[in-house]
C-alpha positions as a printed NumPy array, in Angstrom:
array([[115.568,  56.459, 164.423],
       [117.976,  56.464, 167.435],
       [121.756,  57.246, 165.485],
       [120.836,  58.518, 162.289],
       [122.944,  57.785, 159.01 ],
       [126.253,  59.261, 157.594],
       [125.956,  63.466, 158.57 ],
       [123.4  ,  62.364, 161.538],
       [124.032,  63.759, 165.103],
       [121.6  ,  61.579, 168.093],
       [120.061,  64.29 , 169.888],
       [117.083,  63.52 , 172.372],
       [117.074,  60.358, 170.819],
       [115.737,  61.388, 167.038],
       [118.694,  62.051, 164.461],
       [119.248,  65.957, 163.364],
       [121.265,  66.099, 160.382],
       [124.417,  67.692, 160.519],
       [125.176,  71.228, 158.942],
       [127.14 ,  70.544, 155.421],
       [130.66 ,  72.097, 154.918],
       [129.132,  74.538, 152.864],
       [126.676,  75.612, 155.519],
       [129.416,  76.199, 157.204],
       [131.462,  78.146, 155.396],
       [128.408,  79.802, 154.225],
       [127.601,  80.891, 158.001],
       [131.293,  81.366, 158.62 ],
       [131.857,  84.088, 155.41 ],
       [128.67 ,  85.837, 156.635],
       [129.916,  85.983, 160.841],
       [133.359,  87.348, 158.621],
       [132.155,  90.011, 157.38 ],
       [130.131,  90.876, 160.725],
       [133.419,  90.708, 162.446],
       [135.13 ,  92.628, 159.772],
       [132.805,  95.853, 159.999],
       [133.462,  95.393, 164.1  ],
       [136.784,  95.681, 164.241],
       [136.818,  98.509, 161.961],
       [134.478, 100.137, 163.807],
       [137.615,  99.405, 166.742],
       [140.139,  99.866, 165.004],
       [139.938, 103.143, 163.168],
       [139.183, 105.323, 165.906],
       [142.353, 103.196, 167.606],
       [144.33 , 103.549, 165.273],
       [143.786, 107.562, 164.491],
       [144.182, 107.805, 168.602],
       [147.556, 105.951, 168.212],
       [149.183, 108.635, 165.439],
       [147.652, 111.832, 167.48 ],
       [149.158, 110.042, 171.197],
       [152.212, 108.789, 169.965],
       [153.428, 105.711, 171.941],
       [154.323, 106.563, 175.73 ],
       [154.755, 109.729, 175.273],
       [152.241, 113.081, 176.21 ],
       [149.869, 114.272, 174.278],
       [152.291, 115.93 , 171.961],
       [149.518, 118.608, 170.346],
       [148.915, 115.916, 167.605],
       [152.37 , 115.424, 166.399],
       [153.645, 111.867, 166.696],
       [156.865, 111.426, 169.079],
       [157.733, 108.038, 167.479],
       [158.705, 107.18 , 164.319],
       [157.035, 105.698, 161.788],
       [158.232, 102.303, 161.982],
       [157.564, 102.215, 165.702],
       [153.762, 103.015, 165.003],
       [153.768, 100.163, 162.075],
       [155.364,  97.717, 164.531],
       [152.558,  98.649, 166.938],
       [150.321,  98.069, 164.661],
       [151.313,  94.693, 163.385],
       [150.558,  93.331, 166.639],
       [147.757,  95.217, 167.75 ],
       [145.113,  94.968, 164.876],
       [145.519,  90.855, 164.833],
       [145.222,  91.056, 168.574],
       [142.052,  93.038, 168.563],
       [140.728,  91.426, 165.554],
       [141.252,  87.836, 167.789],
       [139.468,  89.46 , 171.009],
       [136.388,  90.706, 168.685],
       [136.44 ,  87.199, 167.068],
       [136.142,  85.022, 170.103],
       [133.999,  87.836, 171.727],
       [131.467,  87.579, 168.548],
       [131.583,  84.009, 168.352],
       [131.175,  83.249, 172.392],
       [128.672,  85.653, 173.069],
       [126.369,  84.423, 170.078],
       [126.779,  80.751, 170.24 ],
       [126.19 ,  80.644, 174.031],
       [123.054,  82.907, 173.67 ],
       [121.053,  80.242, 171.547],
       [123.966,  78.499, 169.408],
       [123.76 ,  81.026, 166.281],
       [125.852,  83.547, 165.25 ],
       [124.298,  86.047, 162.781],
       [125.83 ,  83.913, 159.943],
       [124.943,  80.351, 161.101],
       [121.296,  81.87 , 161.683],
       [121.46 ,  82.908, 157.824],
       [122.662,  79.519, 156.954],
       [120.008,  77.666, 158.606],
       [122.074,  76.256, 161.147],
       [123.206,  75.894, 165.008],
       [125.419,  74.782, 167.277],
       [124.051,  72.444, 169.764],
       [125.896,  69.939, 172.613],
       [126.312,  67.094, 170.911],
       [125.11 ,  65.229, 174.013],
       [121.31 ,  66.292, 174.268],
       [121.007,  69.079, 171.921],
       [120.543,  72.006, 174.211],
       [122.393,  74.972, 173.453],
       [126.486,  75.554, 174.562],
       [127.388,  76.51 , 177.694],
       [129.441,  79.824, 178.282],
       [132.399,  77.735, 178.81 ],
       [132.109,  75.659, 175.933],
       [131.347,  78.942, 173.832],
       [134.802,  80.108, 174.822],
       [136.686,  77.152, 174.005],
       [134.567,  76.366, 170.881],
       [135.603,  80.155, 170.019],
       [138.998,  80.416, 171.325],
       [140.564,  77.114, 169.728],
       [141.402,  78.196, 166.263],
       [142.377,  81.56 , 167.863],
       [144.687,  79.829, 170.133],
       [145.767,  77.356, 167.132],
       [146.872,  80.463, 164.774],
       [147.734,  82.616, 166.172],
       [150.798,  80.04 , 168.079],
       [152.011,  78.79 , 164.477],
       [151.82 ,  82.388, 163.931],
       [154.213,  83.381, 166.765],
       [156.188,  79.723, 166.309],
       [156.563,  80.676, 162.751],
       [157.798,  84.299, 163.025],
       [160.125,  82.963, 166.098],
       [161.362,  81.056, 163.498],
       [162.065,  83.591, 161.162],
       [159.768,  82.389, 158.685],
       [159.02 ,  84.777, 156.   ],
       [154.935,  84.254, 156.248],
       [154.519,  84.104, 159.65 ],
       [150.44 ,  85.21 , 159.011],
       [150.353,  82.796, 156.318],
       [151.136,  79.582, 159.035],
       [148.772,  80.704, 161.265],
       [146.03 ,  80.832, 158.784],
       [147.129,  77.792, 157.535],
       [146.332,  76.182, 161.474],
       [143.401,  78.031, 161.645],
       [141.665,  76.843, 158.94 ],
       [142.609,  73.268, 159.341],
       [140.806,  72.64 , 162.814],
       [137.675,  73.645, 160.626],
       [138.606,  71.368, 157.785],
       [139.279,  68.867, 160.233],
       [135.404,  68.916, 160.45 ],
       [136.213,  66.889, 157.168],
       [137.364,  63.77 , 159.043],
       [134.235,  62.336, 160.826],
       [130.654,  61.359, 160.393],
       [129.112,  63.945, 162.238],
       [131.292,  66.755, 160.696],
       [132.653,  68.051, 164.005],
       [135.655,  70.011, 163.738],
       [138.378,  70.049, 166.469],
       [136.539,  73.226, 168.036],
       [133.224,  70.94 , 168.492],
       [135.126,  67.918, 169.648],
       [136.936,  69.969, 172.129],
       [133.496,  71.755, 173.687],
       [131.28 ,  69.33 , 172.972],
       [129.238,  70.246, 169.845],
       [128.068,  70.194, 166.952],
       [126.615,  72.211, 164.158],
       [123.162,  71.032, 163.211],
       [120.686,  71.995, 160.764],
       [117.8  ,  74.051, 161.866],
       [114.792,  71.917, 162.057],
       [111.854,  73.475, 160.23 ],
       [109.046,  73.725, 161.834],
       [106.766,  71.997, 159.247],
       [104.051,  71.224, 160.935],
       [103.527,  74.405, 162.611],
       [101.5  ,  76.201, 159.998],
       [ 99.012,  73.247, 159.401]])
């Protein structure tokens, strides 16, 4: 069964079905909250450590040296910045270590090449990763350039469309998986194993 029907992917020449858009988002809302509690985790002690420093100045015995809108300004562009790095960290790291996040493992699902089926290479993690990154957070920047009043709201709006694009195509790859090469599978069971 070389090619598979509608949601099929070939893979070593036997057709895996494709993970369904709500796998997906099931897998993706789980590896959210993961990322969520990590940059916390980050961010808190960063942030507290920004107030007691104050922003290029010495210590100053705990009393701020800036203003406040200086520290919200910093902020503005520092928590989406480290929230991106722990994102495409996340997301690298556990796709190119076997192709599941902690989500898509939940879901029942992986992320394969789509040319044999073997699991991402560290490269292709990155860009797989780093794509809808890359995508929002430029209409982000191209938006607030622009003096748009949402400027957060355009790059969302980017980021999730290279997942919905996953909408367009028979194998339900999104621009991510086109771009590195893969594609999210379901998790064959292993059926046979316990007879």
């Amino acid at each position: 069964m070389s090619g598979g029907g509608p949601g099929c992917s070939p893979l070593d020449g036997s057709a895996v079905p494709s993970a369904t858009l709500f796998e997906r988002a099931v897998g993706r809302t789980i590896d959210a909250s993961v990322a969520i509690v990590l940059e916390l985790v980050v961010m808190v002690p960063l942030s507290l450590l920004l107030w007691l420093r104050g922003w290029g100045s010495d210590w100053g015995y705990g009393r701020p040296s800036f203003d406040g809108q200086d520290a919200i300004r910093t902020l503005l562009w520092l928590i989406p910045a480290v929230i991106a790095l722990a994102w495409v960290f996340y997301e690298t790291v556990s796709t190119w270590s076997g192709g599941q996040t902690l989500g898509k493992r939940a879901a029942g699902i992986a992320t394969v090449r789509a040319s044999d089926g073997s699991s991402p290479s560290f490269a292709s993690s990155a860009a797989r990763a780093l794509l809808p990154v890359v995508t929002g957070a430029g209409a982000a920047l191209a938006a607030w350039k622009l003096e748009m009043l949402q400027p957060l709201r355009a790059g969302a709006a980017l980021w999730v469309a290279v997942y919905l694009s996953a909408l367009t195509n028979r194998s339900r790859r999104g621009l991510h998986d086109m771009l590195a090469g893969t594609v999210v599978v379901q998790q064959p069971t292993n059926q046979g194993a316990a007879a």
